[in-house]
């Protein structure tokens, strides 16, 4: 699992949350949300991170972006270790990593016009002149397929798909190299989902972006991702180039996920083996079952 040219490299990342209950909020143990995750994201590529709700996907993204601090583990970005950087040292890197969310409402301030929301990033990117800022805002809107007039409107005036486009324009405003997409289409109408996915693909080709694409929709993942990592209870179970993973899934949990959806890329999958009740992923290690195809066993 070593990619020397990775843009982002995550090693043995761990994060637990205290579970508190009752009036006194007594601590009742901890949830091991992320329990030793390894990831590599290559330049201009998309890594899919899949797994059922609660397995720790969003926590991984938040740890990478430093919205949360890890308990342990290492994160390298563009060859440099960023795990222990202080806020000041991390600041220039923050521009290079952006996130888009399931609900763009969480990244768009409802009281700011689109121009104001995107304008923040444009200023951070170093464009000081007002006229040049406006031109850049309109250029970014054009890149995501929105008319220039939308700049003076508010988020509530748009449909979900349009709002997601604005969210993408806002993420692009600082010229990032990596975008963490956390279920970016799950809240959208099915008819709109493909448009947003194709937009993300086109932007990747045009700008050479890397994506971490978090999703539970395996059909979408098989379409957009170059490489896929399957996560279960805070750990990666299987990791392989997308085609390899979908054509020859090896881990019982991957089979279980795949059997829950219409077969992807043709070909039926073997019936899913139920996961053993005693199955403890921590007792297993990642093994390279075929070149480039890693499985926990
Ligand atoms: N801030 C938090 N405080 C306490 N528990 C949390 C927090 N964030 C996530 N968790 C728990 O960590 C686990 C993983 O959550 P999450 O990363 O959101 O999963 P996913 O994105 O795969 O659905 C879940 O059990 C969730 O309840
Ligand atoms: Mg999540």
CSV table of C-alpha atoms and ligand atoms in Angstrom, one decimal:
chain,number,residue,atom,x,y,z
A,1,UNK,CA,0.0,0.0,0.0
A,2,UNK,CA,2.7,2.5,-0.8
A,3,UNK,CA,2.4,5.1,-3.5
A,4,UNK,CA,5.5,7.2,-3.5
A,5,UNK,CA,3.8,9.9,-5.6
A,6,UNK,CA,0.6,10.2,-3.6
A,7,UNK,CA,-0.8,13.6,-3.1
A,8,UNK,CA,-2.4,12.6,0.1
A,9,UNK,CA,-1.2,9.7,2.2
A,10,UNK,CA,-2.9,8.6,5.5
A,11,UNK,CA,-1.3,6.0,7.8
A,12,UNK,CA,-2.8,4.3,10.8
A,13,UNK,CA,-5.2,7.1,11.5
A,14,UNK,CA,-7.2,6.8,14.7
A,15,UNK,CA,-10.0,8.8,16.3
A,16,UNK,CA,-12.3,7.8,19.2
A,17,UNK,CA,-15.2,9.8,20.6
A,18,UNK,CA,-16.3,9.6,24.2
A,19,UNK,CA,-19.8,8.3,24.6
A,20,UNK,CA,-21.7,10.2,27.3
A,21,UNK,CA,-25.1,9.4,28.7
A,22,UNK,CA,-27.7,10.6,31.1
A,23,UNK,CA,-28.2,13.8,33.0
A,24,UNK,CA,-24.6,13.9,34.4
A,25,UNK,CA,-23.2,13.1,30.9
A,26,UNK,CA,-21.0,10.3,32.5
A,27,UNK,CA,-18.5,8.9,30.1
A,28,UNK,CA,-19.5,5.4,29.1
A,29,UNK,CA,-16.6,4.2,27.0
A,30,UNK,CA,-15.7,5.4,23.5
A,31,UNK,CA,-16.7,4.8,19.9
A,32,UNK,CA,-13.6,4.0,17.8
A,33,UNK,CA,-14.9,5.9,14.8
A,34,UNK,CA,-11.6,5.6,12.9
A,35,UNK,CA,-9.5,2.7,14.0
A,36,UNK,CA,-6.3,2.6,11.9
A,37,UNK,CA,-7.1,3.8,8.4
A,38,UNK,CA,-4.6,3.9,5.6
A,39,UNK,CA,-5.3,5.8,2.3
A,40,UNK,CA,-3.4,7.0,-0.7
A,41,UNK,CA,-4.9,9.5,-3.1
A,42,UNK,CA,-2.9,10.0,-6.3
A,43,UNK,CA,-2.6,13.3,-8.3
A,44,UNK,CA,-5.6,13.7,-10.8
A,45,UNK,CA,-7.3,10.6,-9.4
A,46,UNK,CA,-10.4,9.8,-7.5
A,47,UNK,CA,-10.4,7.5,-4.5
A,48,UNK,CA,-13.8,6.1,-3.5
A,49,UNK,CA,-14.4,5.5,0.2
A,50,UNK,CA,-17.4,3.3,0.7
A,51,UNK,CA,-19.2,1.7,3.6
A,52,UNK,CA,-22.4,1.8,5.5
A,53,UNK,CA,-23.5,4.7,7.6
A,54,UNK,CA,-21.6,5.1,10.8
A,55,UNK,CA,-18.4,3.3,9.7
A,56,UNK,CA,-16.3,6.4,10.0
A,57,UNK,CA,-16.1,7.9,6.5
A,58,UNK,CA,-17.0,11.5,7.4
A,59,UNK,CA,-14.7,11.4,10.4
A,60,UNK,CA,-11.8,10.4,8.0
A,61,UNK,CA,-12.6,13.5,5.9
A,62,UNK,CA,-12.8,15.8,8.9
A,63,UNK,CA,-9.5,14.5,10.2
A,64,UNK,CA,-7.8,15.1,6.9
A,65,UNK,CA,-9.1,18.7,6.8
A,66,UNK,CA,-8.3,19.3,10.5
A,67,UNK,CA,-11.9,19.9,11.5
A,68,UNK,CA,-10.9,17.2,14.0
A,69,UNK,CA,-7.6,16.2,15.5
A,70,UNK,CA,-6.6,12.5,15.3
A,71,UNK,CA,-5.6,10.5,18.4
A,72,UNK,CA,-2.8,9.0,16.4
A,73,UNK,CA,-1.6,8.4,12.9
A,74,UNK,CA,0.1,10.3,10.2
A,75,UNK,CA,-1.1,12.5,7.3
A,76,UNK,CA,1.2,13.5,4.5
A,77,UNK,CA,0.1,16.0,1.8
A,78,UNK,CA,2.2,16.6,-1.3
A,79,UNK,CA,5.2,14.9,0.4
A,80,UNK,CA,5.1,16.8,3.7
A,81,UNK,CA,3.9,15.6,7.0
A,82,UNK,CA,1.0,17.8,8.1
A,83,UNK,CA,-0.2,15.9,11.1
A,84,UNK,CA,1.4,18.1,13.8
A,85,UNK,CA,1.5,21.4,12.0
A,86,UNK,CA,0.2,24.3,14.0
A,87,UNK,CA,-2.6,26.5,12.7
A,88,UNK,CA,-0.3,29.0,11.2
A,89,UNK,CA,1.8,26.5,9.3
A,90,UNK,CA,-1.3,24.6,8.2
A,91,UNK,CA,-3.1,27.8,6.8
A,92,UNK,CA,-1.5,27.8,3.3
A,93,UNK,CA,-2.3,24.1,3.0
A,94,UNK,CA,-5.9,24.6,3.9
A,95,UNK,CA,-6.4,26.4,0.5
A,96,UNK,CA,-5.2,23.2,-1.3
A,97,UNK,CA,-7.8,21.0,0.3
A,98,UNK,CA,-11.5,21.7,0.2
A,99,UNK,CA,-14.6,19.9,1.1
A,100,UNK,CA,-18.0,19.6,-0.5
A,101,UNK,CA,-20.9,18.3,1.5
A,102,UNK,CA,-24.1,16.4,1.1
A,103,UNK,CA,-26.0,19.5,1.9
A,104,UNK,CA,-24.4,22.6,0.4
A,105,UNK,CA,-26.4,24.6,2.9
A,106,UNK,CA,-23.7,23.7,5.5
A,107,UNK,CA,-21.0,25.4,3.4
A,108,UNK,CA,-23.1,28.3,2.1
A,109,UNK,CA,-24.1,31.1,4.5
A,110,UNK,CA,-27.8,31.6,3.9
A,111,UNK,CA,-27.4,35.4,4.5
A,112,UNK,CA,-24.7,35.8,1.9
A,113,UNK,CA,-25.2,36.2,-1.8
A,114,UNK,CA,-23.4,33.7,-4.0
A,115,UNK,CA,-20.9,36.4,-4.9
A,116,UNK,CA,-20.2,37.0,-1.3
A,117,UNK,CA,-19.7,33.3,-0.5
A,118,UNK,CA,-17.5,32.7,-3.5
A,119,UNK,CA,-15.8,36.1,-3.1
A,120,UNK,CA,-14.3,35.0,0.3
A,121,UNK,CA,-12.3,32.3,-1.5
A,122,UNK,CA,-11.4,34.5,-4.4
A,123,UNK,CA,-9.8,37.0,-1.9
A,124,UNK,CA,-8.1,34.2,0.0
A,125,UNK,CA,-6.7,33.1,-3.4
A,126,UNK,CA,-5.1,36.5,-3.6
A,127,UNK,CA,-7.2,38.5,-6.0
A,128,UNK,CA,-7.5,42.0,-4.5
A,129,UNK,CA,-9.0,44.2,-7.2
A,130,UNK,CA,-12.8,44.4,-7.0
A,131,UNK,CA,-13.4,44.2,-10.8
A,132,UNK,CA,-11.0,41.2,-11.1
A,133,UNK,CA,-12.8,39.5,-8.1
A,134,UNK,CA,-16.1,39.9,-9.9
A,135,UNK,CA,-14.7,38.5,-13.1
A,136,UNK,CA,-13.3,35.5,-11.2
A,137,UNK,CA,-16.6,34.9,-9.5
A,138,UNK,CA,-18.4,34.9,-12.8
A,139,UNK,CA,-15.7,32.6,-14.3
A,140,UNK,CA,-16.1,30.1,-11.4
A,141,UNK,CA,-19.9,30.2,-11.9
A,142,UNK,CA,-19.5,29.5,-15.6
A,143,UNK,CA,-17.2,26.6,-14.8
A,144,UNK,CA,-19.9,24.9,-12.8
A,145,UNK,CA,-22.6,25.7,-15.3
A,146,UNK,CA,-24.3,28.6,-13.5
A,147,UNK,CA,-25.2,32.0,-15.2
A,148,UNK,CA,-23.4,35.1,-14.2
A,149,UNK,CA,-26.7,36.6,-12.8
A,150,UNK,CA,-26.8,33.9,-10.0
A,151,UNK,CA,-23.9,35.8,-8.3
A,152,UNK,CA,-26.4,38.3,-6.8
A,153,UNK,CA,-28.8,35.7,-5.5
A,154,UNK,CA,-29.1,33.9,-2.2
A,155,UNK,CA,-28.8,30.1,-1.6
A,156,UNK,CA,-32.5,29.6,-0.9
A,157,UNK,CA,-33.3,30.9,-4.4
A,158,UNK,CA,-31.8,27.8,-6.0
A,159,UNK,CA,-32.7,24.1,-6.4
A,160,UNK,CA,-30.6,21.5,-4.6
A,161,UNK,CA,-28.6,20.7,-7.8
A,162,UNK,CA,-27.9,24.4,-8.4
A,163,UNK,CA,-26.9,24.9,-4.8
A,164,UNK,CA,-24.4,22.0,-5.1
A,165,UNK,CA,-23.0,23.7,-8.2
A,166,UNK,CA,-22.5,26.9,-6.1
A,167,UNK,CA,-20.9,24.8,-3.3
A,168,UNK,CA,-18.5,23.4,-5.9
A,169,UNK,CA,-17.7,26.9,-7.2
A,170,UNK,CA,-17.0,28.0,-3.7
A,171,UNK,CA,-14.6,25.1,-3.1
A,172,UNK,CA,-12.8,25.8,-6.4
A,173,UNK,CA,-12.4,29.5,-5.6
A,174,UNK,CA,-9.2,28.9,-3.7
A,175,UNK,CA,-7.7,26.7,-6.4
A,176,UNK,CA,-7.5,23.5,-4.4
A,177,UNK,CA,-5.6,20.4,-5.5
A,178,UNK,CA,-7.7,18.0,-3.5
A,179,UNK,CA,-11.5,18.0,-2.9
A,180,UNK,CA,-13.1,15.8,-0.2
A,181,UNK,CA,-16.6,15.0,-1.5
A,182,UNK,CA,-18.7,13.7,1.4
A,183,UNK,CA,-21.8,12.1,-0.2
A,184,UNK,CA,-22.1,15.1,-2.6
A,185,UNK,CA,-25.1,13.8,-4.5
A,186,UNK,CA,-27.0,11.7,-1.9
A,187,UNK,CA,-29.5,14.5,-1.2
A,188,UNK,CA,-30.2,15.3,-4.8
A,189,UNK,CA,-32.9,14.0,-7.2
A,190,UNK,CA,-31.7,11.0,-9.2
A,191,UNK,CA,-32.2,13.0,-12.4
A,192,UNK,CA,-29.7,15.6,-11.1
A,193,UNK,CA,-27.2,13.3,-9.6
A,194,UNK,CA,-25.6,12.3,-13.0
A,195,UNK,CA,-25.2,16.0,-13.9
A,196,UNK,CA,-23.2,16.7,-10.8
A,197,UNK,CA,-21.1,13.6,-11.2
A,198,UNK,CA,-20.3,14.6,-14.8
A,199,UNK,CA,-19.5,18.1,-13.7
A,200,UNK,CA,-17.0,16.7,-11.1
A,201,UNK,CA,-15.5,14.5,-13.7
A,202,UNK,CA,-15.1,17.4,-16.2
A,203,UNK,CA,-13.6,19.7,-13.6
A,204,UNK,CA,-11.1,17.0,-12.7
A,205,UNK,CA,-10.0,16.7,-16.3
A,206,UNK,CA,-9.8,20.4,-16.7
A,207,UNK,CA,-8.1,21.3,-13.4
A,208,UNK,CA,-6.2,18.1,-12.6
A,209,UNK,CA,-8.0,17.8,-9.3
A,210,UNK,CA,-7.8,14.8,-6.9
A,211,UNK,CA,-10.9,13.7,-5.1
A,212,UNK,CA,-11.8,11.6,-2.1
A,213,UNK,CA,-15.3,10.5,-3.0
A,214,UNK,CA,-17.3,9.3,0.0
A,215,UNK,CA,-20.4,7.5,-0.9
A,216,UNK,CA,-22.6,4.5,-0.2
A,217,UNK,CA,-23.8,4.3,-3.8
A,218,UNK,CA,-21.6,1.7,-5.4
A,219,UNK,CA,-22.9,2.3,-8.9
A,220,UNK,CA,-21.7,5.9,-8.7
A,221,UNK,CA,-18.4,4.9,-7.2
A,222,UNK,CA,-17.8,2.4,-10.0
A,223,UNK,CA,-18.4,5.2,-12.5
A,224,UNK,CA,-16.3,8.0,-11.0
A,225,UNK,CA,-13.5,6.4,-9.0
A,226,UNK,CA,-10.1,5.1,-10.1
A,227,UNK,CA,-9.5,3.3,-6.9
A,228,UNK,CA,-11.8,2.2,-4.1
A,229,UNK,CA,-11.4,1.5,-0.4
A,230,UNK,CA,-14.1,-0.3,1.5
A,231,UNK,CA,-14.5,0.7,5.1
A,232,UNK,CA,-16.2,-1.2,7.9
A,233,UNK,CA,-16.2,-0.3,11.6
A,234,UNK,CA,-13.4,2.2,11.3
A,235,UNK,CA,-11.1,0.1,9.2
A,236,UNK,CA,-10.4,-0.5,5.5
A,237,UNK,CA,-11.4,-4.0,4.6
A,238,UNK,CA,-10.4,-4.0,0.9
A,239,UNK,CA,-8.6,-1.6,-1.4
A,240,UNK,CA,-8.0,-1.9,-5.1
A,241,UNK,CA,-8.3,-0.3,-8.5
A,242,UNK,CA,-12.0,0.2,-9.1
A,243,UNK,CA,-12.4,-2.2,-12.0
A,244,UNK,CA,-10.5,-4.9,-10.0
A,245,UNK,CA,-12.6,-4.4,-6.9
A,246,UNK,CA,-15.9,-4.6,-8.8
A,247,UNK,CA,-14.9,-7.5,-11.0
A,248,UNK,CA,-13.2,-9.6,-8.4
A,249,UNK,CA,-14.4,-8.5,-4.9
A,250,UNK,CA,-12.6,-10.6,-2.3
A,251,UNK,CA,-13.7,-9.5,1.2
A,252,UNK,CA,-17.0,-10.9,2.6
A,253,UNK,CA,-18.0,-7.3,3.6
A,254,UNK,CA,-17.4,-6.0,0.0
A,255,UNK,CA,-19.5,-8.9,-1.3
A,256,UNK,CA,-22.2,-8.0,1.1
A,257,UNK,CA,-22.2,-4.4,0.0
A,258,UNK,CA,-22.3,-5.4,-3.7
A,259,UNK,CA,-25.1,-7.9,-3.2
A,260,UNK,CA,-27.2,-5.1,-1.9
A,261,UNK,CA,-27.1,-3.3,-5.2
A,262,UNK,CA,-27.8,-4.1,-8.8
A,263,UNK,CA,-24.7,-5.9,-10.2
A,264,UNK,CA,-22.2,-3.3,-11.5
A,265,UNK,CA,-20.2,-3.6,-14.6
A,266,UNK,CA,-22.1,-6.7,-15.7
A,267,UNK,CA,-21.5,-10.1,-14.3
A,268,UNK,CA,-23.2,-11.5,-11.2
A,269,UNK,CA,-21.4,-11.6,-7.9
A,270,UNK,CA,-21.2,-14.6,-5.7
A,271,UNK,CA,-23.8,-14.7,-3.0
A,272,UNK,CA,-22.7,-12.6,-0.1
A,273,UNK,CA,-21.2,-14.5,2.8
A,274,UNK,CA,-22.7,-13.3,6.1
A,275,UNK,CA,-20.1,-11.7,8.3
A,276,UNK,CA,-19.3,-13.8,11.3
A,277,UNK,CA,-20.6,-12.4,14.6
A,278,UNK,CA,-17.1,-12.8,16.0
A,279,UNK,CA,-15.5,-11.2,13.0
A,280,UNK,CA,-12.9,-8.8,14.5
A,281,UNK,CA,-11.1,-6.8,11.8
A,282,UNK,CA,-8.5,-5.6,14.3
A,283,UNK,CA,-7.2,-9.2,14.5
A,284,UNK,CA,-6.5,-9.2,10.8
A,285,UNK,CA,-4.0,-7.5,8.5
A,286,UNK,CA,-4.0,-6.2,5.0
A,287,UNK,CA,-2.6,-8.7,2.5
A,288,UNK,CA,-1.9,-8.1,-1.1
A,289,UNK,CA,-4.1,-10.8,-2.6
A,290,UNK,CA,-3.2,-9.8,-6.2
A,291,UNK,CA,-1.0,-7.1,-7.5
A,292,UNK,CA,-2.5,-3.8,-6.2
A,293,UNK,CA,-5.5,-5.6,-4.6
A,294,UNK,CA,-5.3,-5.4,-0.8
A,295,UNK,CA,-7.6,-7.4,1.4
A,296,UNK,CA,-7.9,-7.7,5.2
A,297,UNK,CA,-7.7,-11.3,6.1
B,1,LIG,N1,-18.5,14.4,17.1
B,1,LIG,C1,-18.8,13.2,17.4
B,1,LIG,N2,-19.0,12.8,18.7
B,1,LIG,C2,-19.4,11.5,19.0
B,1,LIG,N3,-19.4,10.5,18.2
B,1,LIG,C3,-19.2,10.8,16.9
B,1,LIG,C4,-18.9,12.1,16.4
B,1,LIG,N4,-18.8,12.1,15.1
B,1,LIG,C5,-19.0,10.8,14.7
B,1,LIG,N5,-19.3,10.0,15.8
B,1,LIG,C6,-19.5,8.6,15.7
B,1,LIG,O1,-18.4,8.0,15.0
B,1,LIG,C7,-18.9,7.0,14.2
B,1,LIG,C8,-18.5,7.2,12.7
B,1,LIG,O2,-19.3,8.4,12.3
B,1,LIG,P1,-19.1,9.0,10.8
B,1,LIG,O3,-17.7,9.3,10.6
B,1,LIG,O4,-20.0,10.1,10.7
B,1,LIG,O5,-19.6,7.8,9.9
B,1,LIG,P2,-20.1,7.8,8.4
B,1,LIG,O6,-19.7,9.1,7.8
B,1,LIG,O7,-19.4,6.6,7.8
B,1,LIG,O8,-21.6,7.6,8.4
B,1,LIG,C9,-20.4,6.8,14.4
B,1,LIG,O9,-20.6,5.9,15.4
B,1,LIG,C10,-20.8,8.2,15.0
B,1,LIG,O10,-21.9,8.1,15.8
B,2,LIG,MG1,-20.9,10.6,6.8
